[in-house]
Short mmCIF file of C-alpha atoms in Angstrom, two decimals:
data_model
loop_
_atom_site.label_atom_id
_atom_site.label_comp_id
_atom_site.label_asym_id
_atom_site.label_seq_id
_atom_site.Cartn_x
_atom_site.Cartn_y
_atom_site.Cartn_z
CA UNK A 1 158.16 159.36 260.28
CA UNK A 2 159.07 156.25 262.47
CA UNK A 3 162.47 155.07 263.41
CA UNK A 4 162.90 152.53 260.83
CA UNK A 5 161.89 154.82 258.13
CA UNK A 6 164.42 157.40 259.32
CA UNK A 7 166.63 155.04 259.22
CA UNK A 8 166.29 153.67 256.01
CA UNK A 9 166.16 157.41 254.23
CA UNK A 10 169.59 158.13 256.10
CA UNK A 11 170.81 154.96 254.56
CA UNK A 12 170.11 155.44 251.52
CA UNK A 13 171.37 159.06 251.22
CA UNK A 14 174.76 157.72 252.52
CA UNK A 15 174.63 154.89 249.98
CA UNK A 16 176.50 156.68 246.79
CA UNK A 17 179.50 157.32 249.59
CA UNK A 18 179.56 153.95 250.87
CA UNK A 19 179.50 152.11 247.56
CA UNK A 20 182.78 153.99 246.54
CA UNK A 21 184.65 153.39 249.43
CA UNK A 22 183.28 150.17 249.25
CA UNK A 23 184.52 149.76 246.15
CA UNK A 24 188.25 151.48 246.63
CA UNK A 25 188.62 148.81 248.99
CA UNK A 26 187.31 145.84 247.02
CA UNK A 27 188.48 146.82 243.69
CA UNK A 28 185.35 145.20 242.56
CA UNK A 29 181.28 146.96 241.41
CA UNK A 30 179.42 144.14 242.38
CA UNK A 31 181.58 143.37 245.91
CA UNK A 32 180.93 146.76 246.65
CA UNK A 33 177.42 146.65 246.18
CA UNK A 34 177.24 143.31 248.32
CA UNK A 35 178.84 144.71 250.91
CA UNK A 36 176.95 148.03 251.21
CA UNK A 37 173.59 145.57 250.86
CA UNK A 38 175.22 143.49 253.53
CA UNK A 39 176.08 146.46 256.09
CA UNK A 40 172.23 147.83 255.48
CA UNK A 41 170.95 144.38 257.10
CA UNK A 42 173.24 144.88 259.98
CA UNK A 43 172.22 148.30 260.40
CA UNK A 44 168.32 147.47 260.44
CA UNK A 45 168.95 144.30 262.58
CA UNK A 46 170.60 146.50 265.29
CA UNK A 47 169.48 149.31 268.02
CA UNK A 48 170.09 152.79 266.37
CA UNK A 49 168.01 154.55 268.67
CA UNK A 50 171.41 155.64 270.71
CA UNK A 51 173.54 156.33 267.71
CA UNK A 52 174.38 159.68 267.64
CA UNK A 53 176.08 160.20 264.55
CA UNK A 54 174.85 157.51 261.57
CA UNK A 55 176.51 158.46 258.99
CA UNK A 56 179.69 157.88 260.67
CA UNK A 57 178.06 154.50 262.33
CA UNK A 58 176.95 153.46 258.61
CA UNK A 59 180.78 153.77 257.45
CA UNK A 60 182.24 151.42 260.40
CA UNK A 61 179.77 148.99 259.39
CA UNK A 62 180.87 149.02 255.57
CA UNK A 63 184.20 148.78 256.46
CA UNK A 64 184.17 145.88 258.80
CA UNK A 65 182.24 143.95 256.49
CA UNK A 66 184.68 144.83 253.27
CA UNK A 67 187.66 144.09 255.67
CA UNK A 68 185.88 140.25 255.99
CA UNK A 69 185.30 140.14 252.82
CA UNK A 70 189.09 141.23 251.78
CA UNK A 71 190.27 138.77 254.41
CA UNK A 72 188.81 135.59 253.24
CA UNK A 73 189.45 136.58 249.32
CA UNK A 74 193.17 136.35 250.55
CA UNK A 75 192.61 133.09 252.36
CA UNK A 76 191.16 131.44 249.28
CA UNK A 77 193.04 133.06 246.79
CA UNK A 78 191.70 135.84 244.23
CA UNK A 79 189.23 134.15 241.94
CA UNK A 80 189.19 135.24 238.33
CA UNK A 81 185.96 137.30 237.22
CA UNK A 82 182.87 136.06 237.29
CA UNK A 83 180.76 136.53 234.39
CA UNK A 84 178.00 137.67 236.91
CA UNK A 85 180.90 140.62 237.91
CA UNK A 86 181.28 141.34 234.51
CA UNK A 87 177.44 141.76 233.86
CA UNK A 88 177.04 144.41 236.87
CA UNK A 89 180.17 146.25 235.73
CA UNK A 90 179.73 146.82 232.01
CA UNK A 91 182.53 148.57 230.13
CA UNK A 92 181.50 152.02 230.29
CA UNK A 93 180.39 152.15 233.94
CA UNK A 94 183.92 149.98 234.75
CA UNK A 95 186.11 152.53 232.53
CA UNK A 96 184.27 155.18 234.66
CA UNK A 97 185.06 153.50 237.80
CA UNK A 98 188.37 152.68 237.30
CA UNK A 99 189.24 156.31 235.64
CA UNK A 100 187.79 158.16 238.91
CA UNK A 101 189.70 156.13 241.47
CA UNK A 102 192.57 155.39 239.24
CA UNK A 103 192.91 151.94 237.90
CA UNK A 104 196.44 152.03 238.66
CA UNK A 105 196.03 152.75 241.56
CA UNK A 106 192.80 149.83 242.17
CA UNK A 107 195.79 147.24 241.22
CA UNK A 108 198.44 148.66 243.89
CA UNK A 109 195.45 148.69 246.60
CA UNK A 110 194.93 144.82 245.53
CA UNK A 111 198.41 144.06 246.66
CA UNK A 112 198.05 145.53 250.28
CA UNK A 113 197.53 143.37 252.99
CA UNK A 114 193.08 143.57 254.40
CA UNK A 115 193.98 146.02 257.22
CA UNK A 116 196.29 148.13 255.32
CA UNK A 117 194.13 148.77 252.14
CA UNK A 118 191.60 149.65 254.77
CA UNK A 119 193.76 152.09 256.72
CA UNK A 120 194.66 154.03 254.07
CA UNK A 121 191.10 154.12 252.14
CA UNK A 122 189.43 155.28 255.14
CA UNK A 123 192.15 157.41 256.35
CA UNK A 124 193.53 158.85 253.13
CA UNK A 125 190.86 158.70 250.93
CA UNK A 126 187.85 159.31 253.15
CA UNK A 127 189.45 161.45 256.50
CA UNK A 128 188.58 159.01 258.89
CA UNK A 129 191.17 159.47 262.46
CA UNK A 130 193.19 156.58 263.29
CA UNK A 131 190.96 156.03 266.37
CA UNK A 132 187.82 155.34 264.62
CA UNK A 133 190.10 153.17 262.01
CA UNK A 134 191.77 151.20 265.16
CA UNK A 135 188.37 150.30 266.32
CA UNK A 136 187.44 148.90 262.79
CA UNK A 137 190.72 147.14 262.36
CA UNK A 138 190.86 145.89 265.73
CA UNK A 139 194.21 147.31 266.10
CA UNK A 140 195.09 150.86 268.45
CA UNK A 141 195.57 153.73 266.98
CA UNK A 142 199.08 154.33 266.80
CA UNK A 143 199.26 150.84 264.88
CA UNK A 144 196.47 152.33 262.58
CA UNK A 145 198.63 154.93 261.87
CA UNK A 146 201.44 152.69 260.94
CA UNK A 147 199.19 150.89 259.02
CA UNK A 148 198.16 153.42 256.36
CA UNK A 149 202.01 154.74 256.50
CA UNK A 150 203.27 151.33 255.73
CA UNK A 151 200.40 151.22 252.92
CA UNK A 152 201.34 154.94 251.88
CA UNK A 153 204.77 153.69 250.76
CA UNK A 154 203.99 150.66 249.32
CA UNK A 155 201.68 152.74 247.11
CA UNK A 156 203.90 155.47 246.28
CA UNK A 157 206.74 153.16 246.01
CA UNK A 158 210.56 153.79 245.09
CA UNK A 159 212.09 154.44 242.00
CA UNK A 160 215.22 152.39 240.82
CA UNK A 161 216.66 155.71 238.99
CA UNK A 162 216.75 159.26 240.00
CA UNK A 163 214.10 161.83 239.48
CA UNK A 164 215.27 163.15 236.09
CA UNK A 165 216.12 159.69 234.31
CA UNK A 166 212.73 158.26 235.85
CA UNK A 167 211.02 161.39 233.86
CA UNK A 168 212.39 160.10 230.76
CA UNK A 169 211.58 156.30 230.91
CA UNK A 170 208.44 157.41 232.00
CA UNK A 171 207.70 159.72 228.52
CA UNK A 172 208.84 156.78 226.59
CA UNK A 173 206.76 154.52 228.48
CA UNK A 174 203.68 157.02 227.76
CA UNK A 175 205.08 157.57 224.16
CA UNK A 176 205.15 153.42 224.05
CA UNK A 177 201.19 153.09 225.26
CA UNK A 178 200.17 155.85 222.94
CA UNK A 179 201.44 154.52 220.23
CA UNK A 180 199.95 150.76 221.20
CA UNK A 181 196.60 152.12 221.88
CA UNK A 182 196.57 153.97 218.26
CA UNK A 183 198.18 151.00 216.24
CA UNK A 184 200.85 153.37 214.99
CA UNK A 185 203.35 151.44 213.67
CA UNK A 186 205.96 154.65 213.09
CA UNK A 187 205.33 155.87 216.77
CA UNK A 188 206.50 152.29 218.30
CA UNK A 189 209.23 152.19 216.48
CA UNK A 190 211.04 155.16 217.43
CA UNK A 191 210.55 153.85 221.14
CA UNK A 192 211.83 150.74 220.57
CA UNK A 193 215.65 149.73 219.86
CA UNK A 194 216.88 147.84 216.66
CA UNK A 195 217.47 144.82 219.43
CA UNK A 196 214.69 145.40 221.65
CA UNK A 197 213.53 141.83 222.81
CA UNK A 198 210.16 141.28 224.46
CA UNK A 199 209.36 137.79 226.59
CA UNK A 200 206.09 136.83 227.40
CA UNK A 201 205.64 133.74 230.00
CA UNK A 202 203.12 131.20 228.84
CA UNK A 203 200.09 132.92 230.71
CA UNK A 204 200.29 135.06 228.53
CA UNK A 205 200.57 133.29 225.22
CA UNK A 206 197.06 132.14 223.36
CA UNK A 207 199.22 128.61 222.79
CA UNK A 208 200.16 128.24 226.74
CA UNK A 209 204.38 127.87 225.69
CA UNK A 210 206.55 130.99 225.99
CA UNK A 211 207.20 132.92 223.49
CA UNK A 212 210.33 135.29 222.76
CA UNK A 213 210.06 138.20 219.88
CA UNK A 214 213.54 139.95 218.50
CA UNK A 215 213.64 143.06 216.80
CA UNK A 216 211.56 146.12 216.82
CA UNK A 217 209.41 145.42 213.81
CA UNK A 218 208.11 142.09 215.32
CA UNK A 219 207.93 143.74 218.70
CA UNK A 220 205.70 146.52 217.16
CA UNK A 221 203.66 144.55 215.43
CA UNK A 222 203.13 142.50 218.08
CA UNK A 223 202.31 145.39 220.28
CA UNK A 224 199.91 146.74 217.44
CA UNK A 225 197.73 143.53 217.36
CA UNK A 226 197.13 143.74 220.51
CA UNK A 227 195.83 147.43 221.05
CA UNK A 228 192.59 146.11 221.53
CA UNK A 229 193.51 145.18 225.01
CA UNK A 230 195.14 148.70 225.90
CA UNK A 231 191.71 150.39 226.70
CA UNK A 232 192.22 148.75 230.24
CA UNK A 233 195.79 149.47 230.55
CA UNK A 234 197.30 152.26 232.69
CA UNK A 235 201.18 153.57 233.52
CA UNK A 236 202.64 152.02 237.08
CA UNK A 237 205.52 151.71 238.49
CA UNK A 238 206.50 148.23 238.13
CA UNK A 239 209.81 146.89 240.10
CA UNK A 240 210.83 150.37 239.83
CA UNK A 241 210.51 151.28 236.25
CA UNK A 242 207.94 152.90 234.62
CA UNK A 243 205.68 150.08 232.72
CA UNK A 244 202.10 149.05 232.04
CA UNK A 245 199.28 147.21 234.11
CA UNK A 246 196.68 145.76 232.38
CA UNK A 247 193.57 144.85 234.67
CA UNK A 248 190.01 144.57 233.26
CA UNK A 249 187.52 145.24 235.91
CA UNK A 250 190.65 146.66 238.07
CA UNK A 251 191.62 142.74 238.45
CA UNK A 252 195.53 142.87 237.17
CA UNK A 253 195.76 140.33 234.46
CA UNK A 254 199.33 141.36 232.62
CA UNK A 255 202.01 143.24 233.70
CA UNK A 256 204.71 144.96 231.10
CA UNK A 257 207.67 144.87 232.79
CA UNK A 258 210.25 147.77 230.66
CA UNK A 259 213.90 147.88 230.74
CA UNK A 260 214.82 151.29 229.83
CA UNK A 261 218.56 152.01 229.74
CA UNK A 262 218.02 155.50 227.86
CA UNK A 263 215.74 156.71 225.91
CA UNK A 264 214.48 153.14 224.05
CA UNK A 265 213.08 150.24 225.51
CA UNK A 266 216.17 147.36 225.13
CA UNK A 267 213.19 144.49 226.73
CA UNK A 268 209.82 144.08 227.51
CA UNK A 269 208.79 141.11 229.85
CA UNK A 270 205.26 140.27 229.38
CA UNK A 271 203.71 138.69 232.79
CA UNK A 272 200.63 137.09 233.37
CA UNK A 273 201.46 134.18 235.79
CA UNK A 274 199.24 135.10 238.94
CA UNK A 275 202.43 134.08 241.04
CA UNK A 276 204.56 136.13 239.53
CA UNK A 277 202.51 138.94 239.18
CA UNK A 278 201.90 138.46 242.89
CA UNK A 279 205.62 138.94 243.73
CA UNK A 280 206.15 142.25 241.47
CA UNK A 281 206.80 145.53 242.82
CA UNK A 282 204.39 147.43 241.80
CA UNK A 283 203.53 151.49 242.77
CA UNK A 284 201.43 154.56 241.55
CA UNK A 285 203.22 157.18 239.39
CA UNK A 286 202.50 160.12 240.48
CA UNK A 287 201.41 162.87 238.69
#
């Protein structure tokens, strides 16, 4: 066997690896596969003769090239999906994706800064030491480290409520999603108060004006015509509170924002404007 064709086997036996970290740090199937296609023509373009350890030379590769690719999505702005995006990831193979990284977890990774979603996928994800991770970065290790800590918290977040009360607005916010998913009319209205009043911003609304809905019968029949949309929506923490993210593809379209005084939901803010979904806090619930 000659040197390229080593090369190539090696490759491809570290491909099913690559392509999902590729893709915990892209949030996207068919980035992923770009950038593991991309990494492969560095790789045969270079000298691997000397490289001791490919496997671990493959992944450095990968990850510079996703961290480009992160960087100049945030210098042009997130683009919506492309149909060609939507072709590669169909809805089984997404709903697979997104259920074994956690597609809660895909739309708090899209609101790290490039280097720190990297830091903490390699790191906490993958095991790689902060030295190898400063070298991708181009940062030194003990800022590495403070990357993927600074990324840790923003991921796990902070909850506006102590343990016990969070535990309950998070059962109602389950009780609320099961209930939405299943169309059951009963189920959302014993979540819901008499007053509860939901807002959505115009984003969100078909007619592009805002829209304001009173009452827990309208609210759950709102909520019930729109179940079809709840096979891509997942529990976060959103500016504190347990509510829902919505993200087809793992690209966050609508946020449900939940005000939860006790054990009903008083309001429900609907959000779909990109800036204002850019400037919520939003965190993993754990467990």
């Amino acid at each position: 066997m000659n040197e390229d064709d080593r090369l190539a086997g090696r490759f491809e036996a570290s491909r099913p690896r690559l392509r999902a970290m590729a893709y915990r740090m892209l949030g996207s199937l068919s980035d992923a596969e770009d950038a593991v296609q991309e990494a492969w023509i560095h790789a045969v373009g270079a000298d691997a003769s000397a490289v001791a350890n490919l496997e671990g030379w493959f992944t450095t590769i990968v990850a510079r090239v996703c961290l480009d690719m992160l960087r100049s999505r945030k210098a042009r702005r997130e683009e919506p999906l492309s149909p060609e995006d939507a072709a590669v990831a169909g809805p089984e193979q997404e709903a697979m994706l997104a259920d074994s990284v956690g597609l809660a977890m895909l739309v708090v990774l899209d609101q790290l800064a490039p280097a720190e979603r990297v830091a903490f996928v390699l790191h906490d994800t993958f095991g790689l030491p902060f030295g190898e991770i400063a070298a991708i970065t181009g940062r030194s290790p003990a800022a590495a480290r403070q990357l993927a800590s600074r990324a840790r918290r923003r991921v796990r977040g902070t909850a506006s409520v102590p343990r016990r009360r969070l535990a309950r607005q998070r059962e109602v916010a389950e009780a609320f999603l099961a209930a939405a998913r299943g169309g059951d009319l009963t189920a959302l209205l014993a979540v819901l108060d008499p007053e509860v009043v939901l807002h959505a911003d115009a984003v969100a609304v078909p007619s592009g004006v805002p829209m304001t809905i009173r009452g827990a019968a309208a609210v759950a029949r709102n909520a019930r015509a729109a179940s079809a949309r709840s096979r891509y929506s997942r529990l976060a923490l959103v500016n504190g509170t347990p509510g829902i993210v919505m993200a087809p593809h793992g690209r966050l379209v609508i946020a449900l924002a939940f005000t939860i005084p006790d054990d009903t939901i008083t309001r429900i803010d609907v959000i779909a404007d990109p800036d204002r979904l850019e400037e919520l806090d939003l965190a993993v619930l754990d467990g």
